[in-house]
Amino acid sequence: QSVLTQPPSVSGAPGQRVTISCTGSSSNIGAGYDVHWYQQLPGTAPKLLIYGNNNRPSGVPDRFSGSKSGTSASLAITGLQTEDEADYYCQSYDSSLSGYVFGTGTKVTVL
Amino acid sequence: EVQLVESGGGLVQPGGSLRLSCAASGITVSSDYMSWVRQAPGKGLEWVSVMYSGGTTFYADSVKGRFTIFRDNSKNTLYLQMNRLRTEDTAVYYCARDPAAGGYWGQGTLVTVSS
């Protein structure tokens, strides 16, 4: 049972902008812990997309951006491309669990 | 080039044990925190355990008391000793590095717990 809630799915046409929310609580995102985002293509290991709320690792296109406010965080994908079809997960730390937690995951579909 | 290579997965009966390995190259497993994360078939990601650079460890409630994370610095390898395995432990197990230190993941190793 995840403590970070994401919408099960989002979709958009090529070129459009989509956002994925990640809702937590005062013991994780709201406590100031960093949020990270991962992309998982079918049959592959997750890949780090955003770290420390809004930082992109080398090689990640600037179409991907992250933000955080209060007890929530968001991942935005602008200029949606067919290769963006994947599952996306947020991650943070939870002080009440003394461990890391993942979001429920969101499937992005390009129409 | 950074590589994390997991091994040790397989089929085991309920109540049995397995030891997973995560061999690292291009990074030092003791220099940042390293985690084990699992993914049951068709399900989302679940954090399992973490070992910090100083050696402190933490576990998810679902595995506490049954799993042990440890490392061998001389082999630059992270391990996960899994005892008293249950059917619900069936998953692909990944090792992963601190996101702020590159966020590298291995390709995963499948553990199937079944009679």
PDB file of C-alpha atoms in Angstrom:
ATOM      1  CA  GLN A   1       0.000   0.000   0.000  1.00  0.00           C
ATOM      2  CA  SER A   2       1.711   3.124  -1.280  1.00  0.00           C
ATOM      3  CA  VAL A   3       1.626   6.399   0.638  1.00  0.00           C
ATOM      4  CA  LEU A   4       2.172   8.447  -2.540  1.00  0.00           C
ATOM      5  CA  THR A   5      -0.871   8.641  -4.808  1.00  0.00           C
ATOM      6  CA  GLN A   6      -0.699   9.095  -8.580  1.00  0.00           C
ATOM      7  CA  PRO A   7      -3.431   8.993 -11.227  1.00  0.00           C
ATOM      8  CA  PRO A   8      -3.565   5.520 -12.827  1.00  0.00           C
ATOM      9  CA  SER A   9      -3.339   6.936 -16.334  1.00  0.00           C
ATOM     10  CA  VAL A  10      -2.961  10.099 -18.358  1.00  0.00           C
ATOM     11  CA  SER A  11      -3.048  10.532 -22.115  1.00  0.00           C
ATOM     12  CA  GLY A  12      -2.371  13.146 -24.742  1.00  0.00           C
ATOM     13  CA  ALA A  13      -1.819  13.648 -28.428  1.00  0.00           C
ATOM     14  CA  PRO A  14       1.670  14.031 -29.868  1.00  0.00           C
ATOM     15  CA  GLY A  15       3.015  17.489 -29.140  1.00  0.00           C
ATOM     16  CA  GLN A  16       0.683  18.125 -26.228  1.00  0.00           C
ATOM     17  CA  ARG A  17       1.581  18.748 -22.592  1.00  0.00           C
ATOM     18  CA  VAL A  18       0.603  16.305 -19.855  1.00  0.00           C
ATOM     19  CA  THR A  19       1.163  16.417 -16.114  1.00  0.00           C
ATOM     20  CA  ILE A  20       1.315  13.651 -13.528  1.00  0.00           C
ATOM     21  CA  SER A  21       0.572  14.453  -9.908  1.00  0.00           C
ATOM     22  CA  CYS A  22       2.070  12.762  -6.854  1.00  0.00           C
ATOM     23  CA  THR A  23       0.162  13.411  -3.646  1.00  0.00           C
ATOM     24  CA  GLY A  24       1.778  12.665  -0.306  1.00  0.00           C
ATOM     25  CA  SER A  25       1.471  13.875   3.273  1.00  0.00           C
ATOM     26  CA  SER A  26       3.203  15.748   6.058  1.00  0.00           C
ATOM     27  CA  SER A  27       5.533  12.817   6.760  1.00  0.00           C
ATOM     28  CA  ASN A  28       7.008  12.661   3.271  1.00  0.00           C
ATOM     29  CA  ILE A  29       6.692  15.344   0.575  1.00  0.00           C
ATOM     30  CA  GLY A  30       5.183  17.859   3.004  1.00  0.00           C
ATOM     31  CA  ALA A  31       8.099  17.363   5.389  1.00  0.00           C
ATOM     32  CA  GLY A  32      10.462  18.692   2.753  1.00  0.00           C
ATOM     33  CA  TYR A  33      11.940  15.445   1.506  1.00  0.00           C
ATOM     34  CA  ASP A  34      13.062  15.388  -2.096  1.00  0.00           C
ATOM     35  CA  VAL A  35      10.892  13.871  -4.815  1.00  0.00           C
ATOM     36  CA  HIS A  36      12.384  11.843  -7.652  1.00  0.00           C
ATOM     37  CA  TRP A  37      10.705  10.614 -10.820  1.00  0.00           C
ATOM     38  CA  TYR A  38      11.332   7.445 -12.834  1.00  0.00           C
ATOM     39  CA  GLN A  39      10.281   6.298 -16.285  1.00  0.00           C
ATOM     40  CA  GLN A  40       9.783   2.584 -16.904  1.00  0.00           C
ATOM     41  CA  LEU A  41       9.446   1.401 -20.481  1.00  0.00           C
ATOM     42  CA  PRO A  42       7.779  -2.011 -20.961  1.00  0.00           C
ATOM     43  CA  GLY A  43      10.041  -4.885 -19.938  1.00  0.00           C
ATOM     44  CA  THR A  44      12.890  -2.663 -18.761  1.00  0.00           C
ATOM     45  CA  ALA A  45      14.286  -1.363 -15.497  1.00  0.00           C
ATOM     46  CA  PRO A  46      13.187   2.065 -14.247  1.00  0.00           C
ATOM     47  CA  LYS A  47      15.255   5.020 -15.402  1.00  0.00           C
ATOM     48  CA  LEU A  48      15.822   8.166 -13.346  1.00  0.00           C
ATOM     49  CA  LEU A  49      14.072  11.106 -14.985  1.00  0.00           C
ATOM     50  CA  ILE A  50      14.098  13.841 -12.325  1.00  0.00           C
ATOM     51  CA  TYR A  51      15.985  13.959  -9.027  1.00  0.00           C
ATOM     52  CA  GLY A  52      15.815  16.418  -6.169  1.00  0.00           C
ATOM     53  CA  ASN A  53      12.380  17.710  -7.207  1.00  0.00           C
ATOM     54  CA  ASN A  54      13.407  19.492 -10.401  1.00  0.00           C
ATOM     55  CA  ASN A  55      16.831  18.337 -11.612  1.00  0.00           C
ATOM     56  CA  ARG A  56      17.390  16.373 -14.803  1.00  0.00           C
ATOM     57  CA  PRO A  57      20.238  13.870 -15.092  1.00  0.00           C
ATOM     58  CA  SER A  58      22.509  14.257 -18.068  1.00  0.00           C
ATOM     59  CA  GLY A  59      20.809  12.987 -21.213  1.00  0.00           C
ATOM     60  CA  VAL A  60      17.210  13.516 -20.118  1.00  0.00           C
ATOM     61  CA  PRO A  61      15.432  15.876 -22.539  1.00  0.00           C
ATOM     62  CA  ASP A  62      14.291  19.231 -21.180  1.00  0.00           C
ATOM     63  CA  ARG A  63      10.737  18.251 -22.204  1.00  0.00           C
ATOM     64  CA  PHE A  64      10.598  16.645 -18.776  1.00  0.00           C
ATOM     65  CA  SER A  65      10.330  18.895 -15.727  1.00  0.00           C
ATOM     66  CA  GLY A  66       9.456  18.464 -12.068  1.00  0.00           C
ATOM     67  CA  SER A  67       7.977  20.686  -9.393  1.00  0.00           C
ATOM     68  CA  LYS A  68       6.915  20.421  -5.765  1.00  0.00           C
ATOM     69  CA  SER A  69       4.514  22.366  -3.602  1.00  0.00           C
ATOM     70  CA  GLY A  70       3.217  21.550  -0.147  1.00  0.00           C
ATOM     71  CA  THR A  71       2.408  17.861   0.103  1.00  0.00           C
ATOM     72  CA  SER A  72       2.395  17.258  -3.666  1.00  0.00           C
ATOM     73  CA  ALA A  73       4.736  17.092  -6.621  1.00  0.00           C
ATOM     74  CA  SER A  74       4.220  17.032 -10.361  1.00  0.00           C
ATOM     75  CA  LEU A  75       5.960  15.795 -13.458  1.00  0.00           C
ATOM     76  CA  ALA A  76       5.284  17.647 -16.694  1.00  0.00           C
ATOM     77  CA  ILE A  77       5.986  16.330 -20.170  1.00  0.00           C
ATOM     78  CA  THR A  78       5.814  18.915 -22.921  1.00  0.00           C
ATOM     79  CA  GLY A  79       5.893  18.160 -26.634  1.00  0.00           C
ATOM     80  CA  LEU A  80       4.640  14.614 -25.974  1.00  0.00           C
ATOM     81  CA  GLN A  81       6.263  11.964 -28.189  1.00  0.00           C
ATOM     82  CA  THR A  82       5.299   8.366 -28.934  1.00  0.00           C
ATOM     83  CA  GLU A  83       8.441   7.140 -27.181  1.00  0.00           C
ATOM     84  CA  ASP A  84       7.152   8.722 -23.951  1.00  0.00           C
ATOM     85  CA  GLU A  85       4.595   5.929 -23.613  1.00  0.00           C
ATOM     86  CA  ALA A  86       5.650   4.293 -20.361  1.00  0.00           C
ATOM     87  CA  ASP A  87       4.895   3.969 -16.672  1.00  0.00           C
ATOM     88  CA  TYR A  88       6.026   6.819 -14.433  1.00  0.00           C
ATOM     89  CA  TYR A  89       6.694   6.658 -10.695  1.00  0.00           C
ATOM     90  CA  CYS A  90       7.440   9.279  -8.070  1.00  0.00           C
ATOM     91  CA  GLN A  91       9.573   8.493  -5.021  1.00  0.00           C
ATOM     92  CA  SER A  92      10.286  10.215  -1.722  1.00  0.00           C
ATOM     93  CA  TYR A  93      11.322   9.481   1.849  1.00  0.00           C
ATOM     94  CA  ASP A  94       8.802   8.973   4.635  1.00  0.00           C
ATOM     95  CA  SER A  95       9.842   9.776   8.191  1.00  0.00           C
ATOM     96  CA  SER A  96       7.029   7.808   9.817  1.00  0.00           C
ATOM     97  CA  LEU A  97       8.124   4.665   7.960  1.00  0.00           C
ATOM     98  CA  SER A  98      11.855   5.423   8.195  1.00  0.00           C
ATOM     99  CA  GLY A  99      12.135   4.391   4.587  1.00  0.00           C
ATOM    100  CA  TYR A 100      11.612   5.292   0.988  1.00  0.00           C
ATOM    101  CA  VAL A 101       8.242   5.149  -0.732  1.00  0.00           C
ATOM    102  CA  PHE A 102       7.113   5.003  -4.333  1.00  0.00           C
ATOM    103  CA  GLY A 103       3.995   6.379  -5.917  1.00  0.00           C
ATOM    104  CA  THR A 104       1.263   4.112  -7.248  1.00  0.00           C
ATOM    105  CA  GLY A 105       2.460   4.675 -10.809  1.00  0.00           C
ATOM    106  CA  THR A 106       0.927   6.362 -13.857  1.00  0.00           C
ATOM    107  CA  LYS A 107       0.653   4.956 -17.347  1.00  0.00           C
ATOM    108  CA  VAL A 108       1.128   7.571 -20.044  1.00  0.00           C
ATOM    109  CA  THR A 109      -0.559   6.879 -23.365  1.00  0.00           C
ATOM    110  CA  VAL A 110       0.128   8.855 -26.524  1.00  0.00           C
ATOM    111  CA  LEU A 111      -3.046   8.997 -28.576  1.00  0.00           C
TER     112      LEU A 111
ATOM    113  CA  GLU B   1      30.473   3.328 -17.665  1.00  0.00           C
ATOM    114  CA  VAL B   2      28.403   2.505 -14.615  1.00  0.00           C
ATOM    115  CA  GLN B   3      26.956  -0.985 -14.359  1.00  0.00           C
ATOM    116  CA  LEU B   4      24.920  -2.695 -11.663  1.00  0.00           C
ATOM    117  CA  VAL B   5      24.418  -6.402 -12.304  1.00  0.00           C
ATOM    118  CA  GLU B   6      22.017  -8.381 -10.136  1.00  0.00           C
ATOM    119  CA  SER B   7      22.148 -12.162  -9.822  1.00  0.00           C
ATOM    120  CA  GLY B   8      20.963 -14.935  -7.544  1.00  0.00           C
ATOM    121  CA  GLY B   9      17.291 -15.023  -8.381  1.00  0.00           C
ATOM    122  CA  GLY B  10      15.385 -18.210  -9.085  1.00  0.00           C
ATOM    123  CA  LEU B  11      12.610 -20.524  -7.988  1.00  0.00           C
ATOM    124  CA  VAL B  12      12.384 -21.285  -4.275  1.00  0.00           C
ATOM    125  CA  GLN B  13       9.752 -22.923  -2.099  1.00  0.00           C
ATOM    126  CA  PRO B  14       7.882 -20.991   0.576  1.00  0.00           C
ATOM    127  CA  GLY B  15       9.977 -20.838   3.719  1.00  0.00           C
ATOM    128  CA  GLY B  16      13.212 -21.106   1.752  1.00  0.00           C
ATOM    129  CA  SER B  17      16.125 -18.720   1.372  1.00  0.00           C
ATOM    130  CA  LEU B  18      17.966 -16.906  -1.419  1.00  0.00           C
ATOM    131  CA  ARG B  19      20.859 -14.480  -1.543  1.00  0.00           C
ATOM    132  CA  LEU B  20      20.815 -11.790  -4.219  1.00  0.00           C
ATOM    133  CA  SER B  21      23.963 -10.025  -5.384  1.00  0.00           C
ATOM    134  CA  CYS B  22      24.446  -6.649  -7.043  1.00  0.00           C
ATOM    135  CA  ALA B  23      27.915  -6.317  -8.532  1.00  0.00           C
ATOM    136  CA  ALA B  24      28.912  -2.732  -9.284  1.00  0.00           C
ATOM    137  CA  SER B  25      31.412  -1.278 -11.716  1.00  0.00           C
ATOM    138  CA  GLY B  26      32.120   2.373 -12.366  1.00  0.00           C
ATOM    139  CA  ILE B  27      30.880   3.329  -8.906  1.00  0.00           C
ATOM    140  CA  THR B  28      31.706   2.377  -5.327  1.00  0.00           C
ATOM    141  CA  VAL B  29      28.785   0.759  -3.490  1.00  0.00           C
ATOM    142  CA  SER B  30      29.982   2.160  -0.175  1.00  0.00           C
ATOM    143  CA  SER B  31      30.210   5.801  -1.278  1.00  0.00           C
ATOM    144  CA  ASP B  32      26.461   6.557  -1.424  1.00  0.00           C
ATOM    145  CA  TYR B  33      23.302   4.872  -0.309  1.00  0.00           C
ATOM    146  CA  MET B  34      22.186   1.765  -2.171  1.00  0.00           C
ATOM    147  CA  SER B  35      18.683   0.292  -2.139  1.00  0.00           C
ATOM    148  CA  TRP B  36      16.870  -2.857  -3.123  1.00  0.00           C
ATOM    149  CA  VAL B  37      13.543  -2.281  -4.865  1.00  0.00           C
ATOM    150  CA  ARG B  38      11.143  -4.969  -6.075  1.00  0.00           C
ATOM    151  CA  GLN B  39       8.309  -5.193  -8.544  1.00  0.00           C
ATOM    152  CA  ALA B  40       5.754  -7.991  -8.391  1.00  0.00           C
ATOM    153  CA  PRO B  41       4.417  -9.185 -11.764  1.00  0.00           C
ATOM    154  CA  GLY B  42       2.169  -6.517 -13.245  1.00  0.00           C
ATOM    155  CA  LYS B  43       2.476  -4.318 -10.163  1.00  0.00           C
ATOM    156  CA  GLY B  44       4.237  -1.112  -9.156  1.00  0.00           C
ATOM    157  CA  LEU B  45       7.590  -0.483  -7.517  1.00  0.00           C
ATOM    158  CA  GLU B  46       8.085  -1.313  -3.839  1.00  0.00           C
ATOM    159  CA  TRP B  47      11.088  -0.160  -1.829  1.00  0.00           C
ATOM    160  CA  VAL B  48      12.589  -3.054   0.156  1.00  0.00           C
ATOM    161  CA  SER B  49      15.745  -1.941   1.948  1.00  0.00           C
ATOM    162  CA  VAL B  50      18.541   0.638   2.057  1.00  0.00           C
ATOM    163  CA  MET B  51      22.141   0.686   3.217  1.00  0.00           C
ATOM    164  CA  TYR B  52      23.750   4.068   3.785  1.00  0.00           C
ATOM    165  CA  SER B  53      27.413   4.796   3.230  1.00  0.00           C
ATOM    166  CA  GLY B  54      28.086   4.602   6.968  1.00  0.00           C
ATOM    167  CA  GLY B  55      26.524   1.150   7.148  1.00  0.00           C
ATOM    168  CA  THR B  56      23.137   2.013   8.651  1.00  0.00           C
ATOM    169  CA  THR B  57      20.306  -0.109   7.266  1.00  0.00           C
ATOM    170  CA  PHE B  58      16.522   0.142   7.107  1.00  0.00           C
ATOM    171  CA  TYR B  59      13.806  -2.196   5.856  1.00  0.00           C
ATOM    172  CA  ALA B  60      10.219  -2.083   4.690  1.00  0.00           C
ATOM    173  CA  ASP B  61       7.825  -3.513   7.262  1.00  0.00           C
ATOM    174  CA  SER B  62       6.916  -6.304   4.828  1.00  0.00           C
ATOM    175  CA  VAL B  63      10.446  -7.776   4.962  1.00  0.00           C
ATOM    176  CA  LYS B  64      11.716  -6.667   8.366  1.00  0.00           C
ATOM    177  CA  GLY B  65      13.165  -9.567  10.326  1.00  0.00           C
ATOM    178  CA  ARG B  66      13.383 -11.788   7.233  1.00  0.00           C
ATOM    179  CA  PHE B  67      15.677  -9.886   4.841  1.00  0.00           C
ATOM    180  CA  THR B  68      19.182  -8.555   5.496  1.00  0.00           C
ATOM    181  CA  ILE B  69      21.059  -6.056   3.343  1.00  0.00           C
ATOM    182  CA  PHE B  70      24.839  -6.007   3.496  1.00  0.00           C
ATOM    183  CA  ARG B  71      27.834  -5.268   1.286  1.00  0.00           C
ATOM    184  CA  ASP B  72      31.335  -6.499   0.632  1.00  0.00           C
ATOM    185  CA  ASN B  73      33.506  -3.472  -0.082  1.00  0.00           C
ATOM    186  CA  SER B  74      36.383  -5.630  -1.335  1.00  0.00           C
ATOM    187  CA  LYS B  75      34.091  -7.055  -4.026  1.00  0.00           C
ATOM    188  CA  ASN B  76      32.202  -3.786  -4.545  1.00  0.00           C
ATOM    189  CA  THR B  77      29.013  -5.815  -4.239  1.00  0.00           C
ATOM    190  CA  LEU B  78      25.709  -5.274  -2.453  1.00  0.00           C
ATOM    191  CA  TYR B  79      23.699  -8.259  -1.200  1.00  0.00           C
ATOM    192  CA  LEU B  80      20.203  -9.080  -0.037  1.00  0.00           C
ATOM    193  CA  GLN B  81      19.842 -12.195   2.105  1.00  0.00           C
ATOM    194  CA  MET B  82      16.215 -13.318   1.971  1.00  0.00           C
ATOM    195  CA  ASN B  83      14.986 -15.865   4.530  1.00  0.00           C
ATOM    196  CA  ARG B  84      11.556 -17.314   5.315  1.00  0.00           C
ATOM    197  CA  LEU B  85      10.381 -16.417   1.830  1.00  0.00           C
ATOM    198  CA  ARG B  86       6.654 -16.094   1.141  1.00  0.00           C
ATOM    199  CA  THR B  87       4.681 -16.330  -2.081  1.00  0.00           C
ATOM    200  CA  GLU B  88       4.083 -12.577  -1.889  1.00  0.00           C
ATOM    201  CA  ASP B  89       7.860 -12.007  -2.182  1.00  0.00           C
ATOM    202  CA  THR B  90       7.681 -13.092  -5.826  1.00  0.00           C
ATOM    203  CA  ALA B  91       9.023 -10.165  -7.847  1.00  0.00           C
ATOM    204  CA  VAL B  92      11.835  -8.777  -9.931  1.00  0.00           C
ATOM    205  CA  TYR B  93      14.408  -7.377  -7.533  1.00  0.00           C
ATOM    206  CA  TYR B  94      16.476  -4.362  -8.532  1.00  0.00           C
ATOM    207  CA  CYS B  95      19.430  -2.715  -6.844  1.00  0.00           C
ATOM    208  CA  ALA B  96      19.580   1.063  -7.215  1.00  0.00           C
ATOM    209  CA  ARG B  97      21.861   3.909  -6.251  1.00  0.00           C
ATOM    210  CA  ASP B  98      20.981   7.189  -4.543  1.00  0.00           C
ATOM    211  CA  PRO B  99      19.117   9.353  -7.113  1.00  0.00           C
ATOM    212  CA  ALA B 100      21.293  12.317  -6.188  1.00  0.00           C
ATOM    213  CA  ALA B 101      24.364  10.267  -7.094  1.00  0.00           C
ATOM    214  CA  GLY B 102      23.286   9.164 -10.536  1.00  0.00           C
ATOM    215  CA  GLY B 103      20.259   7.037  -9.741  1.00  0.00           C
ATOM    216  CA  TYR B 104      21.632   3.970 -11.519  1.00  0.00           C
ATOM    217  CA  TRP B 105      19.574   0.778 -11.559  1.00  0.00           C
ATOM    218  CA  GLY B 106      20.471  -2.773 -12.464  1.00  0.00           C
ATOM    219  CA  GLN B 107      18.497  -4.902 -14.909  1.00  0.00           C
ATOM    220  CA  GLY B 108      16.852  -6.889 -12.131  1.00  0.00           C
ATOM    221  CA  THR B 109      16.707 -10.539 -11.092  1.00  0.00           C
ATOM    222  CA  LEU B 110      13.494 -12.559 -10.834  1.00  0.00           C
ATOM    223  CA  VAL B 111      12.614 -14.319  -7.603  1.00  0.00           C
ATOM    224  CA  THR B 112       9.725 -16.776  -7.729  1.00  0.00           C
ATOM    225  CA  VAL B 113       8.435 -18.241  -4.489  1.00  0.00           C
ATOM    226  CA  SER B 114       6.177 -21.189  -5.209  1.00  0.00           C
ATOM    227  CA  SER B 115       5.611 -24.775  -4.219  1.00  0.00           C
TER     228      SER B 115
END
